[in-house]
Coordinates of C-alpha atoms and ligand atoms in Angstrom, one line a residue:
X9 CA -10.8 -20.0 -16.5
X10 CA -13.6 -18.0 -15.0
X11 CA -13.4 -18.8 -11.3
X12 CA -10.6 -20.0 -9.0
X13 CA -12.7 -23.1 -8.1
X14 CA -15.2 -25.4 -9.8
X15 CA -18.7 -23.8 -9.6
X16 CA -20.4 -27.1 -10.6
X17 CA -19.7 -30.8 -10.0
X18 CA -23.1 -31.9 -11.5
X19 CA -24.1 -29.3 -14.1
X20 CA -22.1 -29.7 -17.3
X21 CA -20.4 -26.5 -18.4
X22 CA -18.1 -25.5 -21.2
X23 CA -16.3 -22.3 -21.6
X24 CA -16.6 -20.8 -25.1
X25 CA -13.2 -19.1 -24.9
X26 CA -11.2 -19.1 -28.1
X27 CA -11.4 -17.4 -31.5
X28 CA -14.8 -16.2 -32.7
X29 CA -15.7 -14.7 -36.1
X30 CA -15.8 -11.0 -35.7
X31 CA -16.7 -8.0 -37.9
X32 CA -17.4 -4.4 -37.2
X33 CA -20.8 -3.4 -38.5
X34 CA -19.3 -0.6 -40.6
X35 CA -17.0 -2.9 -42.5
X36 CA -13.8 -1.5 -41.0
X37 CA -12.5 -4.9 -39.8
X38 CA -13.4 -8.5 -40.4
X39 CA -11.5 -11.6 -39.1
X40 CA -11.1 -13.6 -35.9
X41 CA -11.0 -12.2 -32.4
X42 CA -10.3 -13.8 -29.1
X43 CA -13.1 -14.2 -26.5
X44 CA -12.6 -12.9 -23.9
X45 CA -10.8 -9.7 -25.0
X46 CA -11.3 -6.1 -25.9
X47 CA -11.4 -5.3 -29.7
X48 CA -8.9 -2.5 -29.1
X49 CA -6.2 -5.3 -29.2
X50 CA -6.6 -5.1 -33.0
X51 CA -4.4 -2.0 -33.9
X52 CA -6.9 -0.6 -36.4
X53 CA -9.7 -0.8 -33.8
X54 CA -7.6 0.9 -31.0
X55 CA -10.0 3.8 -31.0
X56 CA -13.1 2.1 -32.4
X57 CA -16.5 3.2 -30.9
X58 CA -19.5 1.5 -32.5
X59 CA -21.0 -1.9 -33.1
X60 CA -19.5 -5.2 -34.0
X61 CA -20.9 -8.7 -34.6
X62 CA -19.4 -11.9 -33.0
X63 CA -20.4 -15.3 -34.5
X64 CA -19.9 -18.8 -33.3
X65 CA -21.4 -22.2 -34.0
X66 CA -22.6 -24.0 -30.8
X67 CA -24.2 -27.3 -30.0
X68 CA -26.8 -27.4 -27.2
X69 CA -28.9 -30.0 -25.5
X70 CA -32.6 -29.8 -24.6
X71 CA -32.1 -27.1 -22.0
X72 CA -29.1 -24.9 -22.2
X73 CA -27.9 -21.6 -20.7
X74 CA -25.4 -19.1 -22.0
X75 CA -23.7 -17.1 -19.3
X76 CA -22.0 -13.9 -20.3
X77 CA -19.7 -12.6 -17.6
X78 CA -19.2 -9.2 -19.2
X79 CA -19.9 -7.6 -22.6
X80 CA -18.9 -4.0 -23.1
X81 CA -21.2 -2.2 -23.0
X82 CA -24.4 -3.3 -24.7
X83 CA -25.1 -6.9 -26.0
X84 CA -27.8 -8.2 -28.2
X85 CA -27.7 -12.0 -28.4
X86 CA -29.2 -13.9 -31.4
X87 CA -29.7 -17.7 -31.8
X88 CA -30.2 -18.7 -35.5
X89 CA -31.3 -15.1 -36.2
X90 CA -33.8 -14.8 -33.3
X91 CA -33.0 -12.4 -30.4
X92 CA -32.7 -14.3 -27.1
X93 CA -31.2 -11.6 -24.8
X94 CA -30.3 -8.0 -24.5
X95 CA -28.1 -6.5 -21.8
X96 CA -26.6 -3.2 -20.8
X97 CA -23.5 -2.6 -18.8
X98 CA -20.0 -3.9 -19.4
X99 CA -19.3 -5.0 -15.8
X100 CA -22.2 -7.3 -14.8
X101 CA -23.1 -10.8 -15.9
X102 CA -26.3 -11.9 -17.7
X103 CA -27.6 -15.1 -19.2
X104 CA -29.8 -16.4 -22.0
X105 CA -31.7 -19.7 -21.8
X106 CA -32.2 -21.9 -24.8
X107 CA -35.0 -24.4 -24.1
X108 CA -36.3 -27.1 -26.4
X109 CA -33.9 -26.5 -29.2
X110 CA -31.4 -29.3 -29.0
X111 CA -28.9 -29.3 -31.9
X112 CA -26.4 -27.1 -33.7
X113 CA -26.9 -23.3 -33.8
X114 CA -25.5 -20.1 -35.0
X115 CA -24.9 -17.8 -32.0
X116 CA -24.4 -14.1 -32.8
X117 CA -23.6 -11.3 -30.3
X118 CA -23.9 -7.8 -31.5
X119 CA -21.9 -5.5 -29.2
X120 CA -21.9 -1.7 -28.9
X121 CA -19.5 0.5 -27.0
X122 CA -20.7 3.9 -28.3
X123 CA -22.0 6.6 -26.0
X124 CA -25.6 7.5 -26.6
X125 CA -28.8 8.6 -24.8
X126 CA -29.6 5.0 -24.0
X127 CA -26.3 4.5 -22.1
X128 CA -26.7 6.5 -18.9
X129 CA -23.7 5.0 -17.1
X130 CA -21.1 4.6 -19.8
X131 CA -20.4 8.2 -20.7
X132 CA -17.3 10.1 -21.8
X133 CA -15.2 9.8 -18.7
X134 CA -11.9 9.8 -16.8
X135 CA -11.5 6.1 -17.7
X136 CA -12.2 4.3 -21.0
X137 CA -15.1 2.2 -22.0
X138 CA -13.5 -0.5 -24.2
X139 CA -15.5 -2.7 -26.6
X140 CA -16.2 -6.4 -26.9
X141 CA -16.9 -9.6 -25.1
X142 CA -14.4 -8.7 -22.3
X143 CA -15.1 -11.5 -19.8
X144 CA -15.7 -15.3 -20.4
X145 CA -18.8 -16.9 -22.0
X146 CA -20.0 -20.2 -20.6
X147 CA -22.4 -22.8 -22.1
X148 CA -24.3 -24.8 -19.5
X149 CA -26.4 -27.9 -19.9
X150 CA -29.4 -27.8 -17.5
X151 CA -31.8 -30.3 -16.2
X152 CA -35.5 -30.0 -15.2
X153 CA -34.7 -27.5 -12.5
X154 CA -31.8 -25.2 -11.8
X155 CA -30.2 -23.5 -8.8
X156 CA -29.7 -19.9 -10.0
X157 CA -28.0 -18.5 -6.9
X158 CA -27.0 -19.4 -3.3
X159 CA -26.5 -16.6 -0.7
X160 CA -24.5 -17.3 2.4
X161 CA -24.8 -15.3 5.6
X162 CA -22.5 -16.2 8.4
X163 CA -23.2 -15.1 12.0
X164 CA -21.6 -15.6 15.4
X165 CA -22.9 -15.7 19.0
X166 CA -21.7 -17.3 22.3
X167 CA -22.5 -20.7 20.8
X168 CA -20.1 -20.2 17.8
X169 CA -20.8 -19.8 14.1
X170 CA -24.1 -20.3 12.2
X171 CA -24.9 -20.0 8.6
X172 CA -28.1 -18.9 6.9
X173 CA -28.2 -20.1 3.3
X174 CA -30.8 -18.9 0.8
X175 CA -31.1 -21.0 -2.3
X176 CA -32.8 -19.5 -5.4
X177 CA -34.2 -22.4 -7.5
X178 CA -36.3 -22.5 -10.7
X179 CA -38.2 -25.2 -12.5
X180 CA -37.6 -25.5 -16.2
X181 CA -40.4 -27.9 -17.0
X182 CA -44.2 -27.6 -17.2
X183 CA -44.7 -30.2 -14.5
X184 CA -44.8 -30.1 -10.7
X185 CA -41.9 -32.1 -9.3
X186 CA -40.5 -32.9 -5.8
X187 CA -36.8 -32.4 -5.1
X188 CA -34.5 -32.7 -2.2
X189 CA -32.2 -29.7 -1.6
X190 CA -28.9 -30.7 0.1
X191 CA -26.2 -28.3 1.4
X192 CA -22.6 -29.3 2.1
X193 CA -19.5 -27.5 3.3
X194 CA -16.2 -28.8 1.9
X195 CA -18.0 -32.0 1.0
X196 CA -19.7 -32.5 4.4
X197 CA -23.5 -32.4 4.2
X198 CA -25.0 -30.1 6.9
X199 CA -28.6 -29.3 5.9
X200 CA -31.4 -30.8 3.8
X201 CA -34.9 -29.9 2.9
X202 CA -37.8 -31.1 0.6
X203 CA -38.8 -28.7 -2.2
X204 CA -41.7 -28.9 -4.5
X205 CA -41.6 -26.8 -7.7
X206 CA -44.6 -26.3 -9.8
X207 CA -44.0 -25.9 -13.6
X208 CA -41.9 -22.8 -14.3
X209 CA -41.9 -21.7 -10.7
X210 CA -38.9 -19.7 -9.3
X211 CA -38.6 -19.7 -5.5
X212 CA -36.2 -19.0 -2.6
X213 CA -35.6 -21.5 0.2
X214 CA -33.8 -20.4 3.4
X215 CA -32.0 -23.0 5.6
X216 CA -30.2 -22.2 8.8
X217 CA -27.5 -24.4 10.5
X218 CA -25.3 -24.2 13.5
X219 CA -21.6 -24.8 12.4
X220 CA -19.8 -24.2 15.7
X221 CA -16.5 -25.7 14.5
X222 CA -16.2 -23.4 11.5
X223 CA -12.8 -21.8 11.2
X224 CA -13.2 -18.0 10.8
X225 CA -12.0 -16.1 7.7
X226 CA -9.3 -13.8 9.0
X227 CA -7.4 -11.4 6.8
X228 CA -4.0 -13.0 7.8
X229 CA -5.5 -16.5 7.5
X230 CA -8.3 -16.4 4.9
X231 CA -9.9 -19.8 5.4
X232 CA -12.3 -20.4 2.5
X233 CA -14.9 -23.2 2.3
X234 CA -16.7 -24.6 -0.7
X235 CA -20.4 -24.3 -0.1
X236 CA -22.4 -26.6 -2.4
X237 CA -26.1 -26.7 -3.0
X238 CA -27.5 -29.8 -4.8
X239 CA -30.9 -30.5 -6.2
X240 CA -31.8 -34.2 -6.0
X241 CA -34.7 -35.8 -7.9
X242 CA -35.5 -39.5 -7.3
X243 CA -32.2 -40.0 -5.6
X244 CA -30.1 -38.5 -8.5
X245 CA -28.4 -35.2 -8.3
X246 CA -29.7 -33.2 -11.3
X247 CA -28.2 -29.7 -10.6
X248 CA -25.8 -28.0 -8.3
X249 CA -24.1 -24.7 -7.5
X250 CA -20.9 -24.3 -5.6
X251 CA -19.4 -21.1 -4.3
X252 CA -16.6 -20.1 -2.0
X253 CA -17.5 -18.6 1.4
X254 CA -15.9 -17.5 4.6
X255 CA -17.1 -17.2 8.2
X256 CA -16.6 -13.6 9.1
X257 CA -18.6 -10.6 10.2
X258 CA -18.4 -6.9 9.2
X259 CA -20.1 -4.1 11.1
X260 CA -19.8 -0.5 11.9
X261 CA -19.6 0.6 15.5
X262 CA -19.3 4.3 16.2
X263 CA -16.4 5.6 14.1
X264 CA -14.9 2.1 13.6
X265 CA -15.3 -0.6 11.1
X266 CA -15.1 -4.0 12.8
X267 CA -14.1 -7.1 10.9
X268 CA -14.7 -10.2 13.1
X269 CA -15.2 -7.7 15.9
X270 CA -11.7 -6.2 15.5
X271 CA -11.2 -2.6 14.2
X272 CA -9.6 -2.4 10.8
X273 CA -7.5 0.3 9.3
X274 CA -7.7 0.3 5.5
X275 CA -4.5 1.0 3.6
X276 CA -5.9 0.8 0.1
X277 CA -5.8 1.6 -3.6
X278 CA -8.3 2.6 -6.2
X279 CA -7.9 0.2 -9.1
X280 CA -9.4 0.4 -12.6
X281 CA -9.6 -2.6 -14.8
X282 CA -7.2 -1.4 -17.4
X283 CA -4.0 -3.0 -18.5
X284 CA -2.2 -1.0 -21.3
X285 CA -2.9 -2.6 -24.7
X286 CA -5.1 -5.3 -23.2
X287 CA -7.7 -2.8 -22.1
X288 CA -10.3 -3.9 -19.5
X289 CA -10.1 -7.7 -20.3
X290 CA -7.4 -8.7 -17.9
X291 CA -6.0 -12.3 -17.8
X292 CA -5.4 -14.0 -14.4
X293 CA -1.6 -13.7 -14.6
X294 CA -1.8 -9.9 -15.1
X295 CA -4.3 -9.6 -12.2
X296 CA -1.9 -11.6 -10.1
X297 CA 0.9 -9.2 -11.1
X298 CA -1.3 -6.3 -9.9
X299 CA -2.0 -8.1 -6.6
X300 CA 1.7 -8.8 -6.1
X301 CA 2.5 -5.1 -6.5
X302 CA -0.4 -4.2 -4.2
X303 CA 0.9 -6.6 -1.6
X304 CA 4.5 -5.4 -2.0
X305 CA 3.4 -1.7 -1.5
X306 CA 1.7 -2.8 1.8
X307 CA -2.0 -2.4 0.7
X308 CA -4.6 -4.4 2.5
X309 CA -7.6 -3.2 0.5
X310 CA -8.9 -2.3 -2.9
X311 CA -11.7 -0.1 -4.1
X312 CA -13.1 -1.3 -7.5
X313 CA -13.6 2.2 -8.8
X314 CA -16.1 2.8 -10.5
X315 CA -17.9 -0.4 -11.4
X316 CA -18.2 -4.1 -10.4
X317 CA -15.1 -6.2 -11.1
X318 CA -14.3 -9.4 -12.8
X319 CA -15.2 -12.3 -10.4
X320 CA -11.8 -13.9 -11.0
X321 CA -10.2 -10.8 -9.4
X322 CA -12.6 -11.0 -6.5
X323 CA -11.8 -14.7 -6.1
X324 CA -8.1 -13.8 -5.9
X325 CA -8.8 -11.1 -3.3
X326 CA -10.8 -13.7 -1.2
X327 CA -7.9 -16.0 -1.4
X328 CA -5.3 -13.4 -0.4
X329 CA -7.3 -11.8 2.3
X330 CA -7.5 -8.4 0.6
X331 CA -10.5 -6.3 1.6
X332 CA -12.7 -5.0 -1.3
X333 CA -15.0 -2.0 -1.5
X334 CA -17.0 -3.0 -4.5
X335 CA -18.8 -0.2 -6.3
X336 CA -21.8 -0.1 -8.6
X337 CA -21.2 1.7 -11.9
X338 CA -21.2 5.5 -12.1
X339 CA -18.6 8.2 -12.1
X340 CA -19.0 12.0 -12.0
X341 CA -22.5 12.2 -13.5
X342 CA -24.0 15.7 -13.4
X343 CA -27.7 16.4 -12.8
X344 CA -28.6 16.4 -16.5
X345 CA -27.0 13.0 -16.8
X346 CA -28.8 11.7 -13.7
X347 CA -32.1 13.0 -15.3
X348 CA -31.6 10.7 -18.3
X349 CA -34.6 8.4 -18.1
X350 CA -32.3 5.3 -18.3
X351 CA -30.2 6.4 -15.3
X352 CA -32.3 5.0 -12.4
X353 CA -33.3 1.7 -14.2
X354 CA -29.8 1.0 -15.3
X355 CA -28.4 1.8 -11.9
X356 CA -30.9 -0.4 -10.1
X357 CA -30.2 -3.2 -12.4
X358 CA -26.4 -2.8 -11.9
X359 CA -26.9 -2.9 -8.1
X360 CA -29.1 -6.0 -8.3
X361 CA -26.7 -7.8 -10.7
X362 CA -23.6 -6.8 -8.7
X363 CA -24.9 -7.9 -5.3
X364 CA -26.7 -10.9 -6.7
X365 CA -23.6 -12.4 -8.2
X366 CA -21.0 -11.2 -5.7
X367 CA -22.9 -11.7 -2.4
X368 CA -20.7 -14.4 -1.1
X369 CA -17.2 -12.9 -1.5
X370 CA -15.9 -12.7 2.1
X371 CA -13.4 -10.0 1.0
X372 CA -16.1 -7.5 0.1
X373 CA -16.6 -5.5 3.2
X374 CA -18.8 -2.7 1.8
X375 CA -20.9 -1.6 -1.1
X376 CA -20.3 1.7 -2.8
X377 CA -22.1 3.6 -5.6
X378 CA -22.5 6.9 -7.4
X379 CA -18.9 8.2 -7.1
X380 CA -18.8 12.0 -7.3
X381 CA -22.3 12.3 -8.6
X382 CA -24.8 15.1 -7.6
X383 CA -25.0 14.6 -3.8
X384 CA -25.5 18.4 -3.3
X385 CA -29.0 18.9 -4.7
X386 CA -32.4 17.7 -3.7
X387 CA -32.9 15.9 -7.0
X388 CA -29.5 14.1 -6.5
X389 CA -30.3 13.2 -2.9
X390 CA -33.5 11.5 -4.1
X391 CA -31.4 9.4 -6.5
X392 CA -28.9 8.5 -3.7
X393 CA -31.8 7.5 -1.5
X394 CA -33.4 5.3 -4.0
X395 CA -30.2 3.5 -4.8
X396 CA -29.1 3.1 -1.2
X397 CA -32.5 1.5 -0.5
X398 CA -31.9 -0.9 -3.4
X399 CA -28.6 -1.9 -1.9
X400 CA -30.3 -2.6 1.4
X401 CA -33.1 -4.6 -0.2
X402 CA -30.3 -6.9 -1.6
X403 CA -28.0 -7.0 1.3
X404 CA -28.1 -5.7 4.9
X405 CA -25.0 -7.5 6.0
X406 CA -22.5 -4.9 4.7
X407 CA -22.1 -1.2 5.3
X408 CA -22.9 1.3 2.4
X409 CA -21.0 4.3 1.3
X410 CA -20.3 6.7 -1.7
X411 CA -17.3 8.8 -2.4
X412 CA -18.1 12.5 -2.4
X413 CA -16.4 15.4 -3.9
X414 CA -19.0 18.0 -3.0
X415 CA -16.9 19.2 -0.1
X416 CA -19.0 21.5 2.2
X417 CA -22.1 21.3 0.0
X418 CA -22.9 17.6 0.3
X419 CA -26.3 16.8 1.7
X420 CA -26.2 13.0 1.6
X421 CA -23.9 12.0 4.5
X422 CA -26.9 11.1 6.7
X423 CA -27.8 8.3 4.1
X424 CA -24.6 6.3 4.6
X425 CA -23.0 4.0 7.1
X426 CA -19.5 5.1 6.2
X427 CA -18.5 8.7 5.2
X428 CA -16.1 8.7 2.3
X429 CA -14.4 11.7 0.8
X430 CA -12.3 12.2 -2.3
X431 CA -9.7 15.0 -1.7
X432 CA -6.6 16.1 -3.5
X433 CA -4.9 18.7 -1.3
X434 CA -1.6 19.9 -2.8
X435 CA -2.8 18.8 -6.2
X436 CA -6.3 20.3 -6.8
X437 CA -7.6 23.3 -4.9
X438 CA -10.1 23.0 -2.0
X439 CA -11.9 26.2 -1.3
X440 CA -8.6 27.9 -1.9
X441 CA -6.9 25.6 0.6
X442 CA -4.2 23.2 -0.2
X443 CA -2.8 22.4 3.2
X444 CA -3.5 18.8 4.0
X445 CA -4.4 19.1 7.7
X446 CA -6.8 22.0 7.3
X447 CA -8.6 20.3 4.3
X448 CA -9.1 17.1 6.4
X449 CA -10.2 19.0 9.5
X450 CA -12.7 21.1 7.6
X451 CA -14.3 18.0 6.0
X452 CA -14.3 15.9 9.2
X453 CA -16.1 18.7 11.0
X454 CA -18.6 19.2 8.2
X455 CA -19.4 15.5 7.8
X456 CA -19.8 15.0 11.6
X457 CA -22.3 17.9 11.7
X458 CA -24.3 16.7 8.7
X459 CA -23.9 13.0 8.8
X460 CA -26.5 12.3 11.5
X461 CA -24.0 11.3 14.2
X462 CA -20.7 9.6 14.4
X463 CA -19.6 7.4 11.5
X464 CA -16.3 6.0 10.2
X465 CA -14.5 8.4 8.0
X466 CA -12.6 7.2 5.0
X467 CA -10.4 9.1 2.5
X468 CA -11.7 7.4 -0.6
X469 CA -9.3 9.1 -3.0
X470 CA -6.1 11.1 -2.5
X471 CA -3.1 11.4 -4.8
X472 CA -1.3 13.3 -7.5
X473 CA -0.2 12.8 -11.1
X474 CA 3.2 11.9 -12.6
X475 CA 4.3 10.8 -16.1
X476 CA 6.5 7.7 -15.7
X477 CA 10.2 8.6 -16.5
X478 CA 9.6 12.3 -16.4
X479 CA 12.2 13.4 -13.8
X480 CA 13.3 16.9 -13.0
X481 CA 15.0 18.7 -10.1
X482 CA 12.5 21.5 -10.3
X483 CA 9.8 19.0 -9.1
X484 CA 7.5 20.6 -11.7
X485 CA 4.0 19.3 -12.4
X486 CA 3.8 15.8 -13.9
X487 CA 7.3 14.9 -12.7
X488 CA 7.8 11.7 -10.6
X489 CA 9.5 13.9 -7.9
X490 CA 6.4 16.1 -7.6
X491 CA 4.1 13.1 -7.2
X492 CA 6.4 11.5 -4.7
X493 CA 6.6 14.6 -2.5
X494 CA 2.8 15.2 -2.6
X495 CA 2.1 11.6 -1.7
X496 CA 4.6 11.9 1.2
X497 CA 2.9 15.0 2.6
X498 CA -0.7 13.6 2.1
X499 CA 0.1 10.3 3.8
X500 CA 2.1 11.8 6.6
X501 CA -0.9 13.8 7.7
X502 CA -3.7 11.3 6.8
X503 CA -2.1 8.2 8.5
X504 CA -1.2 10.1 11.6
X505 CA -4.9 10.8 12.2
X506 CA -6.5 8.0 14.2
X507 CA -10.0 9.4 13.3
X508 CA -9.5 8.2 9.7
X509 CA -10.2 4.5 9.4
X510 CA -9.0 4.2 5.8
X511 CA -7.1 5.8 3.0
X512 CA -7.5 4.7 -0.6
X513 CA -4.9 6.2 -2.8
X514 CA -5.8 7.4 -6.3
X515 CA -4.6 5.3 -8.0
X516 CA -2.9 2.0 -8.6
X517 CA -1.9 2.3 -12.3
X518 CA -2.2 4.9 -15.0
X519 CA -5.3 4.3 -17.1
X520 CA -6.6 5.4 -20.5
X521 CA -9.3 8.1 -20.5
X522 CA -11.6 9.5 -23.1
X523 CA -10.0 12.2 -25.3
X524 CA -12.4 14.9 -24.2
X525 CA -10.4 15.0 -21.0
X526 CA -7.2 15.8 -22.9
X527 CA -6.5 19.3 -21.4
X528 CA -5.9 17.9 -17.9
X529 CA -4.8 14.4 -18.9
X530 CA -1.5 14.3 -20.8
X531 CA -1.1 11.2 -23.0
X532 CA -4.9 10.8 -22.7
X533 CA -4.3 8.9 -19.5
X534 CA -5.1 9.5 -15.9
X535 CA -1.5 9.6 -14.7
X536 CA -2.0 9.4 -11.0
X537 CA -0.9 5.7 -10.8
X538 CA 2.0 4.8 -8.6
X539 CA 2.8 2.4 -11.5
X540 CA 2.3 3.3 -15.1
X541 CA 0.1 1.3 -17.5
X542 CA 2.9 -1.2 -18.0
X543 CA 3.2 -1.5 -14.2
X544 CA 6.6 0.2 -14.1
X545 CA 7.1 1.7 -10.7
X546 CA 7.3 5.5 -10.3
X547 CA 9.2 7.1 -7.4
X548 CA 5.9 7.4 -5.5
X549 CA 5.7 3.6 -5.1
X550 CA 8.5 3.5 -2.5
X551 CA 7.0 6.5 -0.7
X552 CA 3.6 4.8 -0.3
X553 CA 5.3 1.5 0.7
X554 CA 7.3 3.3 3.4
X555 CA 4.1 4.9 4.9
X556 CA 1.9 1.8 4.6
X557 CA 4.5 -0.6 6.1
X558 CA 5.2 1.9 8.9
X559 CA 1.5 2.2 9.7
X560 CA 1.0 -1.6 9.7
X561 CA 4.0 -2.0 12.0
X562 CA 2.6 0.7 14.3
X563 CA -0.8 -1.0 14.6
X564 CA 0.6 -4.6 14.8
Ligands
ADA626 C1 -12.1 11.9 -9.0 C2 -12.7 10.7 -9.5 C3 -11.7 9.8 -10.2 C4 -10.6 10.6 -10.9 C5 -9.9 11.5 -10.0 C6 -8.9 12.4 -10.6 O1 -12.0 12.0 -7.6 O2 -13.4 10.0 -8.6 O3 -12.4 8.9 -11.1 O4 -11.2 11.3 -12.0 O5 -10.9 12.4 -9.5 O6 -7.9 11.9 -11.1 O7 -9.0 13.7 -10.7

């Protein structure tokens, strides 16, 4: 299952999930491997960095498309020995078209998860880059034209709700043909237009409709609609694309973030896609376990640190009414890493692919990028500017932000709609200060001065480490007691401050990190989870729950 609804009623699709032939290129392992999964599930490949080949026989019609939801991190796709696609980045989808080759084929996918100069975003880091086809692969049968994407923009005025829908269609023949484009919402047609596509042409058509009776998407009553776009030729539907949408607005006003015109307070968690021995390929039931724990602890929001997430998880957030800060890929890159010639092209592509595919999720309230990169130098600032502009050229309906750790040296706060700061008072030092109140005050004052006016202020990371089960009366470092007491102090101060619109704790669960981080990461894990990698609760879980539930009760 790759979505929580049917993306097509007309287009025929088949998931290629199951066992594929698999072999590492260096001969270390040969056998069968599940798709989707990380190859680290094979014990002898638990630390494997390198390339591996996946092979499968497939049967296609005249026009077919292979959709890869996520391959970590570089994929080269071959059909009967001929390269048909290449893609970089574990966390965004790509596709390969197979036209005019009906019949049986050998499909091979060569996957590489090693770090190198050509990988600017997957670098040694405080999380782990697993290997393999980590998200589903789908084989689609296409017709003479195809709907590649549908973008839905709801808006509201005195007359009620309206929707602006942009349909991206493409001809797959050499001939010019006429089509009818039909839009429906939960099966009820609401807009129609004629469309002529010349051979091979790709175009975008925008339709606007007034839908005054639409029921809004509220966080406590997340009403979702199925938006369907159909291409009709000679009275027959030849292609379609369905997506789930919600009628809601998000905007920043002064220091507030308004969701359907009401101010929100974000009680959130940073969550990596990492589930002990399963790695970054997480089945729906495990996602739902995470979401149940997040609900139980009182969270209303999630930050997808530090890359775009699996659509299935976003679908679940839509359904539960959990707000999502989705983030383009990058964590903690220094200036030399940002000067890698691949850095800008790979970042632009990641932004285009993330927003292109996730545009319609009503739960996504903002776009983030470049976590803790170089926002304190002129060179870094140029990079931030370029990438923020790229976000705006894809979507102007959501605010933009980045999480800074440059403290009083950051020079990029004027570029954002929301100021977000990572801070670890009582855990890491801050200009020699550890006291929570003075760290927050200092940063608020600085960001107001340099941020070009008044903007919402979010604590995008705050927390402390603990090793599950390590208990001691001395409350020494890495004990559950120490983490619980730091979380208590951090949240007491942060949540009592009405000038802070959101707090995202670092982090939901413990996650694997690269070994180069070993000196500050016992067990080669980032141990700041309030649950460990098996989702066992630490003492801090109840502390966070007490604070989150009290804050929610206070605000009604
Ligand atoms: C940073 C970073 C996280 C993580 C965290 C920590 O703020 O954004 O990815 O590394 O610090 O645990 O220190």
